[in-house]
Coordinates of C-alpha atoms in Angstrom, one line a residue:
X234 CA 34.2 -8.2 -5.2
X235 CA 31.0 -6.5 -6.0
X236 CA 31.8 -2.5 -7.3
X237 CA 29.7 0.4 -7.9
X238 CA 30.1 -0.2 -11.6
X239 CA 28.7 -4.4 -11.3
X240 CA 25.4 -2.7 -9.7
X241 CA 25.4 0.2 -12.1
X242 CA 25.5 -1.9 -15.0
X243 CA 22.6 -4.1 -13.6
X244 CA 20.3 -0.8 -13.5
X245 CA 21.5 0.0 -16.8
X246 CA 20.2 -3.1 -18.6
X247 CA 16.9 -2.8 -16.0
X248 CA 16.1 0.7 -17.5
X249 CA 16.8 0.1 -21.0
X250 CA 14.6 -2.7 -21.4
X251 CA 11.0 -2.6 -23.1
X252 CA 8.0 -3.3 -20.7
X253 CA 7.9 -7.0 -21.5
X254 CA 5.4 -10.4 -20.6
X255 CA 8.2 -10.8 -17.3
X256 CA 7.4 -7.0 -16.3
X257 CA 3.7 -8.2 -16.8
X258 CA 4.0 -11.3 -15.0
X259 CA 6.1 -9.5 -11.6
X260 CA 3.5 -6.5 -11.5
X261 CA 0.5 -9.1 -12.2
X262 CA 2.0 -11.6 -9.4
X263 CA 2.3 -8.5 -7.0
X264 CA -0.9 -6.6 -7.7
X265 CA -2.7 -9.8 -7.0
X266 CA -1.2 -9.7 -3.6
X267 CA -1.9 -6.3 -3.4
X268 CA -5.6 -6.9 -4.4
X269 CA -5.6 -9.4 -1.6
X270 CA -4.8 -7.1 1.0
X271 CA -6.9 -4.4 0.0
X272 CA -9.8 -7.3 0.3
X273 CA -8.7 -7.7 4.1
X274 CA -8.2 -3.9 4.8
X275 CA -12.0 -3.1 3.0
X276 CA -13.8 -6.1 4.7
X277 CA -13.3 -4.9 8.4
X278 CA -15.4 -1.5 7.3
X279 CA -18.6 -3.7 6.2
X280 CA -17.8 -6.7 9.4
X281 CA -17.4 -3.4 12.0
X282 CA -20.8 -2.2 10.5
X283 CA -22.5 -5.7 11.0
X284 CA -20.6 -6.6 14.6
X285 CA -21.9 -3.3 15.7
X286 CA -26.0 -4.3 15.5
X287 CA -25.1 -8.0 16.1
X288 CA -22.5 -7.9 19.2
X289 CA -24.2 -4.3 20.3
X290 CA -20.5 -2.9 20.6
X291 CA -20.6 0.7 22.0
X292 CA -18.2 2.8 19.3
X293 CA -15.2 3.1 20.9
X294 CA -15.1 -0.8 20.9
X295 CA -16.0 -1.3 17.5
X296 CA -13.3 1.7 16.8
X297 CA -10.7 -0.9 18.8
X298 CA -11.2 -3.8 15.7
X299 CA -9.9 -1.3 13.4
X300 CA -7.0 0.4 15.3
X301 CA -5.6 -3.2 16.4
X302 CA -5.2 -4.4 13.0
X303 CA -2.9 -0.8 12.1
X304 CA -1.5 -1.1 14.9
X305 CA 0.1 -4.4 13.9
X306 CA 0.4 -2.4 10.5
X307 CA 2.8 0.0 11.9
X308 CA 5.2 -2.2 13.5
X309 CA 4.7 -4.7 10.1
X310 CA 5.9 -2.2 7.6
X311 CA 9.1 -0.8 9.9
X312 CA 10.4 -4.3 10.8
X313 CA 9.2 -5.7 7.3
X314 CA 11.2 -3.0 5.3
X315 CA 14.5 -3.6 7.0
X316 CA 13.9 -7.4 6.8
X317 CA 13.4 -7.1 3.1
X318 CA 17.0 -4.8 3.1
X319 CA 18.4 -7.7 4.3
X320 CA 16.9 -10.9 3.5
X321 CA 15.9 -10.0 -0.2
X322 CA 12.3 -8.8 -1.5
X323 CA 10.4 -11.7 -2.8
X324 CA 11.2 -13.9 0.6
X325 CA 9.4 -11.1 2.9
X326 CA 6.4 -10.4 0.1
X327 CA 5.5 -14.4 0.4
X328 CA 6.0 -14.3 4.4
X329 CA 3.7 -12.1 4.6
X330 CA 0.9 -12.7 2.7
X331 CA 1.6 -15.9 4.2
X332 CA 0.7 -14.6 8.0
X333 CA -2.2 -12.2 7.2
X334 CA -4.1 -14.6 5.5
X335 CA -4.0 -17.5 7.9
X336 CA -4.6 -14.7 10.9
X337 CA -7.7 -13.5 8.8
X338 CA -9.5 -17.0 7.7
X339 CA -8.3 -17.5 11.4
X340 CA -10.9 -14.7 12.5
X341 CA -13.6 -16.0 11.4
X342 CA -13.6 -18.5 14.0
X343 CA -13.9 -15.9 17.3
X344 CA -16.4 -15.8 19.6
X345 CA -15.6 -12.6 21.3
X346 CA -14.0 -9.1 20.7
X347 CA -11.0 -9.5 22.6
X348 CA -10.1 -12.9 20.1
X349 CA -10.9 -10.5 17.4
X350 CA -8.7 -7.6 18.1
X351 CA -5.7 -9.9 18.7
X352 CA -5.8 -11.4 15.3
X353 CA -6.5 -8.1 13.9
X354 CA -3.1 -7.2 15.6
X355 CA -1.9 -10.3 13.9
X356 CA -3.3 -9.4 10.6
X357 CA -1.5 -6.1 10.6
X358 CA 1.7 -7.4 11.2
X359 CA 1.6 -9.0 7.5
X360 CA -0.7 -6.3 5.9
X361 CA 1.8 -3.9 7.1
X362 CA 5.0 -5.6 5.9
X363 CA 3.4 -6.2 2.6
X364 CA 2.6 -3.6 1.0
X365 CA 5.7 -1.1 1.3
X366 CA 8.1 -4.3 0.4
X367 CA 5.7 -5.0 -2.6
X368 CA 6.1 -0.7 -4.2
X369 CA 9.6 -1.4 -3.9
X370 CA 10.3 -4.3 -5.5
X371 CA 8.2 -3.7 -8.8
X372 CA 9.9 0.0 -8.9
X373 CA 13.3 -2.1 -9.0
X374 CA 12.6 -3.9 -12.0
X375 CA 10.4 -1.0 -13.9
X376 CA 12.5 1.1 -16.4
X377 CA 13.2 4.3 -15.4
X378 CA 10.7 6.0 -17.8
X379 CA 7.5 4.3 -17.1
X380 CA 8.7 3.4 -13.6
X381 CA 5.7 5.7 -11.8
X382 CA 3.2 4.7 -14.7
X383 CA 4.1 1.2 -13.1
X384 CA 3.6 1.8 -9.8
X385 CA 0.5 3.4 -9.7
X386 CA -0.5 0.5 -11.7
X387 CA 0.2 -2.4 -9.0
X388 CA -1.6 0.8 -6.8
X389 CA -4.7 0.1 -9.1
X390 CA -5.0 -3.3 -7.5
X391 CA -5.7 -2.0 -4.3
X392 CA -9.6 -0.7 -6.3
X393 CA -10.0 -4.3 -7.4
X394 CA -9.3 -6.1 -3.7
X395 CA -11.4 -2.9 -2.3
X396 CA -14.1 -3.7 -5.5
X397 CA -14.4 -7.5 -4.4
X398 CA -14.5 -6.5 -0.2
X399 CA -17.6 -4.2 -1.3
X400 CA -18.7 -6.8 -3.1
X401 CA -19.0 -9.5 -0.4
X402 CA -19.9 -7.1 2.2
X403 CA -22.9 -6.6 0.1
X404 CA -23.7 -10.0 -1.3
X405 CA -22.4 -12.2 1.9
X406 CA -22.4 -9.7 5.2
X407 CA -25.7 -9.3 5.4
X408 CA -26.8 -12.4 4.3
X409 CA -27.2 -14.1 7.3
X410 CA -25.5 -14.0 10.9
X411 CA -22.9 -15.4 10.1
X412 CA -21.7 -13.4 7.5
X413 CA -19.4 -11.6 8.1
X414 CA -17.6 -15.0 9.2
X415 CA -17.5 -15.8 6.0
X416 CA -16.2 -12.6 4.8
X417 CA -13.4 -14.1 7.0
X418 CA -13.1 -17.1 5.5
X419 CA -12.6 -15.5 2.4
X420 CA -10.0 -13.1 3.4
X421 CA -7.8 -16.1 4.2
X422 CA -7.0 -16.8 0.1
X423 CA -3.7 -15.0 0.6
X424 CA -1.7 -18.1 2.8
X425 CA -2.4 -20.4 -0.5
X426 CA -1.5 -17.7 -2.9
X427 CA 1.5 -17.2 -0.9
X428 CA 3.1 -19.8 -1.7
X429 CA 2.5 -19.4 -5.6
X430 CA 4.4 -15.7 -5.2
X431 CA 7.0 -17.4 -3.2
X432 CA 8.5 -19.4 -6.4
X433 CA 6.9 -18.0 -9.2
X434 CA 8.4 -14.6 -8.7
X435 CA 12.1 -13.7 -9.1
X436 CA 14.1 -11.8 -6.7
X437 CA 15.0 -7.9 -7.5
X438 CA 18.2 -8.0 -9.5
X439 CA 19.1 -4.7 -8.0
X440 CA 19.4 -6.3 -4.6
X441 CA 21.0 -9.3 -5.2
X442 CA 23.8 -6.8 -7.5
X443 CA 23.7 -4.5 -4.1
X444 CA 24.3 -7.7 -1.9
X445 CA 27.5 -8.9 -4.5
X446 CA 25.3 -12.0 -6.1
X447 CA 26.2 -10.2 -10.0
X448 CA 26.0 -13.9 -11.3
X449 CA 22.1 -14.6 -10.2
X450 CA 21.4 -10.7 -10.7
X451 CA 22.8 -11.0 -14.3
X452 CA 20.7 -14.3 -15.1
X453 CA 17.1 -12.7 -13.9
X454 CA 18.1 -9.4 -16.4
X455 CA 18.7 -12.3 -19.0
X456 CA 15.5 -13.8 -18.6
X457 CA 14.0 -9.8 -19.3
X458 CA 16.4 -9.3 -21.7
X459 CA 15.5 -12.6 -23.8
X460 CA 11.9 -11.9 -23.5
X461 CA 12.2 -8.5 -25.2
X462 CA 14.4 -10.4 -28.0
X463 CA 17.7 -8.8 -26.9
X464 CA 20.9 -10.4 -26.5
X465 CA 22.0 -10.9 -22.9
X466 CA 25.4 -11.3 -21.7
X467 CA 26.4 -13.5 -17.9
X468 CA 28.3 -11.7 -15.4
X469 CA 30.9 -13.6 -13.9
X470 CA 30.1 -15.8 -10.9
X471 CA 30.9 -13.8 -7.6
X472 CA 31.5 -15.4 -4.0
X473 CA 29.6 -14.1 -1.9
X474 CA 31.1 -13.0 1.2
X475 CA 30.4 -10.4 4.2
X476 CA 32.8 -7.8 2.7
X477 CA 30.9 -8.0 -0.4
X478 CA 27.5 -7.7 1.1
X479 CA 26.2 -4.4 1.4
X480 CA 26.0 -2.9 5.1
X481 CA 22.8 -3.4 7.4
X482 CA 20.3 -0.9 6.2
X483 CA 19.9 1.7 9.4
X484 CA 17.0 4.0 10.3
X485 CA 19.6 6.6 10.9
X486 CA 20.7 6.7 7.8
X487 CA 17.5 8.2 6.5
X488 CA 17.9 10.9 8.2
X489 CA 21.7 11.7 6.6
X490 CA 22.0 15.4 5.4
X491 CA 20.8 14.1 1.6
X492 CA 17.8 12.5 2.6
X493 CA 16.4 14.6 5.8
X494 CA 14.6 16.6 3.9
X495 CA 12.7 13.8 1.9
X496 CA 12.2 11.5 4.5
X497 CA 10.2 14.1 6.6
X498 CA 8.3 15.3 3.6
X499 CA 7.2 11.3 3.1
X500 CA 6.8 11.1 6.9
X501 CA 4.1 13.8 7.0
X502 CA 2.6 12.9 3.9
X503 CA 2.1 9.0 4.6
X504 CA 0.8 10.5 8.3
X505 CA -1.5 13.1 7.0
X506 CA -3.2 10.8 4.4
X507 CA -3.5 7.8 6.4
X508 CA -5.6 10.1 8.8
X509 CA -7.7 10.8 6.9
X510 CA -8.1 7.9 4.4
X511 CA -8.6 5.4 7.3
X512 CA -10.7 7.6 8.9
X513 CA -13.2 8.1 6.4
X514 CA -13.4 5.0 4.3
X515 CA -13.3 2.2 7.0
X516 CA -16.2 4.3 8.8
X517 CA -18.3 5.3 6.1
X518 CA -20.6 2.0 6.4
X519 CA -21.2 2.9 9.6
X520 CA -21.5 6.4 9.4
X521 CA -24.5 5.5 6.4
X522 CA -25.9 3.5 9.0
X523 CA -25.9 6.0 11.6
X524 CA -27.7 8.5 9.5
X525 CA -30.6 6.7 8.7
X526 CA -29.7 4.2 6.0
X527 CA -30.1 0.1 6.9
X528 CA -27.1 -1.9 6.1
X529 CA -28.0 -3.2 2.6
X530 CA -28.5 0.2 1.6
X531 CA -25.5 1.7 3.1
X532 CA -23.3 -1.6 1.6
X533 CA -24.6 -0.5 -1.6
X534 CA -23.9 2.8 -1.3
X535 CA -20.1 2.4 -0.1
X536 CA -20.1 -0.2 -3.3
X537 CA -20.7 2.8 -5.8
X538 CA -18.6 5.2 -4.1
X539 CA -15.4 2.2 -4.4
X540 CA -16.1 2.0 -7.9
X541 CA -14.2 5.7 -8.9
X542 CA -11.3 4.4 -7.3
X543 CA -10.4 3.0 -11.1
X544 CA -10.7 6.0 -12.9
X545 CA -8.8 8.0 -10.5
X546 CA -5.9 5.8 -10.8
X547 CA -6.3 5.4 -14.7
X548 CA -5.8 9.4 -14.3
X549 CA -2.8 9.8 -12.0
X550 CA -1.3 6.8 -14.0
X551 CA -1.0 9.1 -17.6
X552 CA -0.5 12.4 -15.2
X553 CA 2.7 11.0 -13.1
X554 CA 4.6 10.8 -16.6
X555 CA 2.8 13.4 -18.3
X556 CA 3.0 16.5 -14.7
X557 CA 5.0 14.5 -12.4
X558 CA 4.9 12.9 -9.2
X559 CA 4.9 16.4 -7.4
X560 CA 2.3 18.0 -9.1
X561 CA -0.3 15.0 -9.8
X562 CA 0.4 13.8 -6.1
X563 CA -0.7 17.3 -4.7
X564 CA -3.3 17.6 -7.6
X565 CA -5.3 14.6 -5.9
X566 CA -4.4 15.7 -2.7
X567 CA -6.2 19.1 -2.9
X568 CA -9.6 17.6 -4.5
X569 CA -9.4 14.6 -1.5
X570 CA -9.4 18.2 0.5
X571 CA -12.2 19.6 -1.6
X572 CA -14.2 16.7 -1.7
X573 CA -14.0 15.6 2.0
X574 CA -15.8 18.6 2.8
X575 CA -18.6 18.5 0.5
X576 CA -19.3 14.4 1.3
X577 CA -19.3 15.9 5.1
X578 CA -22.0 18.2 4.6
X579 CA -23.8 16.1 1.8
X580 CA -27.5 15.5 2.3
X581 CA -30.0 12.9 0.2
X582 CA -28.6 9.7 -1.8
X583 CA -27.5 11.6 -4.9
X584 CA -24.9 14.1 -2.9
X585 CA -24.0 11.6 -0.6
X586 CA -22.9 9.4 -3.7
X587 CA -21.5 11.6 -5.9
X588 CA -19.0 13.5 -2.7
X589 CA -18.5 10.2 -2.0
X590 CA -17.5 8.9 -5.7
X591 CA -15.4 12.3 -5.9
X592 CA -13.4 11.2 -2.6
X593 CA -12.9 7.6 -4.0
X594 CA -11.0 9.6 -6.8
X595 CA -9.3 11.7 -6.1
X596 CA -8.0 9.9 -3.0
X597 CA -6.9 6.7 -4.3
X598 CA -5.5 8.5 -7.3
X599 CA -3.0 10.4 -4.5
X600 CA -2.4 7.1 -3.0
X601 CA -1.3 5.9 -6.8
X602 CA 1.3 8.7 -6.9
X603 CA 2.7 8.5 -3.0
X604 CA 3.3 4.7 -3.9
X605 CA 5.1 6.0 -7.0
X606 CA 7.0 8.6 -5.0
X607 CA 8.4 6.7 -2.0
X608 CA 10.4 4.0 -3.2
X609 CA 12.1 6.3 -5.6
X610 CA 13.1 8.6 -2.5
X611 CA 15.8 5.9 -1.7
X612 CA 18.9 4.8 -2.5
X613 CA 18.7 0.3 -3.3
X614 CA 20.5 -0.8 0.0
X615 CA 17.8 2.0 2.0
X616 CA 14.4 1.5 -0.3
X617 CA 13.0 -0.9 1.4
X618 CA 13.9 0.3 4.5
X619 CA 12.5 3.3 4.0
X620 CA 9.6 3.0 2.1
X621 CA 8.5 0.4 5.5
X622 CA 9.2 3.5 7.6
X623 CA 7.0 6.0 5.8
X624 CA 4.5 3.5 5.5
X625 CA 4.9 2.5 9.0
X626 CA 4.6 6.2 10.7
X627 CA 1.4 6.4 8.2
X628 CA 0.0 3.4 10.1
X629 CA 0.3 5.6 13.4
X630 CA -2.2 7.9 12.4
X631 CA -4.5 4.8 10.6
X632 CA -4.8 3.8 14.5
X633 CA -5.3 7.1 16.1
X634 CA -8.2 7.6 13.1
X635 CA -10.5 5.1 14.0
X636 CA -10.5 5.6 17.5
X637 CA -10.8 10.2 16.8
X638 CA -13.9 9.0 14.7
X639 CA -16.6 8.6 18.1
X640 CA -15.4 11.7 19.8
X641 CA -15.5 13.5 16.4
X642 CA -19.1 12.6 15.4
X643 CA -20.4 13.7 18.9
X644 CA -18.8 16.6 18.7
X645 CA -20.1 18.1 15.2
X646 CA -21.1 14.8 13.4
X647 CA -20.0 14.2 10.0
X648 CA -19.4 18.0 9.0
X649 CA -16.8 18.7 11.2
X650 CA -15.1 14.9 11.0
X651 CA -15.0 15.5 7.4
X652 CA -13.7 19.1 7.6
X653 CA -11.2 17.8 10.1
X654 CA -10.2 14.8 7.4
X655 CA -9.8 17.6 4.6
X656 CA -7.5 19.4 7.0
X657 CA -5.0 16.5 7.2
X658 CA -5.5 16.5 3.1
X659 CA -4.3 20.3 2.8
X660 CA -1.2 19.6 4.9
X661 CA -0.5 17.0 2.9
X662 CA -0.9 18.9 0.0
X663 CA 2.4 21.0 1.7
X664 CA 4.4 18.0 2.1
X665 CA 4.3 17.3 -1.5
X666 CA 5.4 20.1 -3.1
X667 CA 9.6 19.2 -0.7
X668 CA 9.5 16.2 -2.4
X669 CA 12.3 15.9 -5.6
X670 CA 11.1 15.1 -8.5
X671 CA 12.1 11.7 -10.1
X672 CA 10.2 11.5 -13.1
X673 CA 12.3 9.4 -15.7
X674 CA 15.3 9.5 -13.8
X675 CA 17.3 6.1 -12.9
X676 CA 16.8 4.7 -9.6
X677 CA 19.4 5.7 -6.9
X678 CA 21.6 2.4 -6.4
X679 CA 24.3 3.5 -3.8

């Protein structure tokens, strides 16, 4: 029977290891996926932009494309962090890249908005289960002291998919009209790279130990173990049964007297910076547009401005050992605040680009540390669970966003939509400072 002491001594070996070619290849394989995604999520900004002129869609409609896909993202990341509690990480990673991809490529097939926004929905049932499952399951096998370095690295992926989706909605959207099909087409990469994460990646040792399979737990820390030169010893082979599996992971339980506290500090935080990330940076094509700019010009613009997401997570990577997840998370926070309002009231190509560059940072960089954070919130039989729900409540306010966006901009145009998006940042600033600190301590197992 599986003890506290068998999963303890799994975590041990985990955190004492070196950062070897395995840890490469696991954050390598995932960040790919990761990249993939944040392809998907970045090409509906540039395809919105281009549907809007070619389909004449008022703005609430073209608002709809992006609020159906979160809306599948919200109820993708709850149900895909409890699936992954249950059924084991790597399983739920390949599933979903699996159904994004094939509902994207799928896309670019419509002929009408209403085939769009239900494959959209489709989309963000994957896109939504992904990512969350991903954080936690490279933070299981990270050691404890460079585990938020990690993270924020496989965060860094999420420039480089964003990179590539700026890319082709410069190079391919506006090519012809039937561009932003293709855009589609490309998105659907993820179903065949699937398949290669399915069994090229090994499951998280920490949940098979948690779920009393010591024996296959204790062979994948061998494989680490042997690739940093160490001598690995074989734990001995466990039956698995139902009293040895650990219990169904439960919403509730998040909300226990030692987690309420961090739960609704995550809660508010993945809300508050959802709002505003989604808001801006899927709009900002077409807010370009809407200012004067054709849509070459504002492609290339919104190409720039993605480029600074790399240096702002090559920062928050060295600051989350060096200050902390706390500080460097409410750090970013408070320039996204700062910087939001300057790109809102920004005027000629030069401001417009350089507010914009500075929100790129600094936001991404907080996104780096709240990936960091979250997973390390929870106890190993929870993490999943309820790094899905954080993410999941975040993808509430990624579909109300899009759709505030039109009202917003009629209102007060982009000075008071960007004043309103700096808001959310400064509450989020708030939240961060109730989260506990982890920085270098072991991962929670029980």
């Amino acid at each position: 029977m599986t003890t506290s002491t068998d999963v303890a001594r799994i975590a041990d070996r985990l955190d004492a290891l070196p950062f070897t070619r395995r840890h490469a290849r696991v954050l390598g394989g995932s960040g790919l996926g990761w990249a993939l995604d944040a392809m998907d999520v970045g090409l509906i900004s540039f395809v919105i932009a281009a549907l809007s002129a070619q389909w004449q869609l008022a703005p609430t409609e073209a608002s709809w494309i992006a609020s159906a896909g979160f809306e599948g993202m919200a109820i993708g990341a709850s149900v895909g962090g409890l699936l992954a509690d249950r059924f084991g990480r790597r399983h739920v990673f390949a599933l979903t890249l699996l159904v994004y991809g094939v509902a994207t490529g799928a896309s670019a097939l419509v002929g009408g908005l209403a085939a769009l926004l239900a494959l959209r929905f489709v989309v963000g049932l994957g896109l939504g289960a992904e990512l969350p499952v991903a954080s936690t399951y490279v933070s299981e096998f990270a050691p404890a002291r460079m585990r938020g370095r990690v993270i924020v690295f496989l965060e860094a992926f999420w420039a480089i998919g964003w990179t590539a989706a700026a890319l082709i909605g410069y190079l391919v959207v506006p090519a012809s009209a039937d561009g932003w099909r293709w855009a589609f087409a490309l998105g659907a990469i993820p179903a065949a790279y699937a398949l290669l994460v399915r069994w090229g990646l090994p499951e998280s040792p920490r949940w098979l130990a948690s779920r009393g399979r010591d024996a296959e737990a204790s062979a994948i820390v061998g494989d680490f173990e042997a690739a940093a030169g160490r001598v690995s010893f074989t734990a001995a082979a466990t039956e698995v049964g139902e009293e040895h599996r650990a219990p169904r992971a439960r919403v509730r339980a998040l909300w226990a007297a030692p987690l309420r506290r961090r739960t609704a500090a995550l809660w508010l935080l993945w809300f508050c910076v959802n709002f505003s990330y989604y808001g801006a940076f899927i709009w900002i094509p077409t807010i370009l547009v809407s200012q004067g700019y054709d849509l070459v010009r504002s492609f290339g613009f919104t190409l720039i401005i993605t480029l600074a997401q790399l240096p702002g997570y090559a920062v928050a990577a060295w600051l989350i050992e060096a200050w902390g997840r706390r500080a460097t998370l409410a750090t970013f926070l408070a320039g996204s605040a700062v910087s939001a309002v300057f790109f809102g009231t920004a005027s000629g190509e030069v401001a417009v680009i350089a507010a914009g560059m500075a929100l790129s940072f600094f936001n991404l960089g907080a996104w780096g540390a709240l990936y960091a954070a979250t997973p390390e919130t929870y106890p190993t039989p929870l993490r999943a669970t309820g790094s899905g729900w954080a993410a999941g409540v975040g993808r509430i306010a990624s579909i109300v966003a899009p759709l505030s966006v039109p009202p917003l901009l009629g209102l007060g145009g982009a000075p008071l939509l960007f004043v309103v998006f700096a808001a959310f940042f400064a509450v989020a600033v708030v939240a961060a400072l109730f989260l506990r600190e982890e920085r270098g301590r072991a991962l929670a197992e029980g």
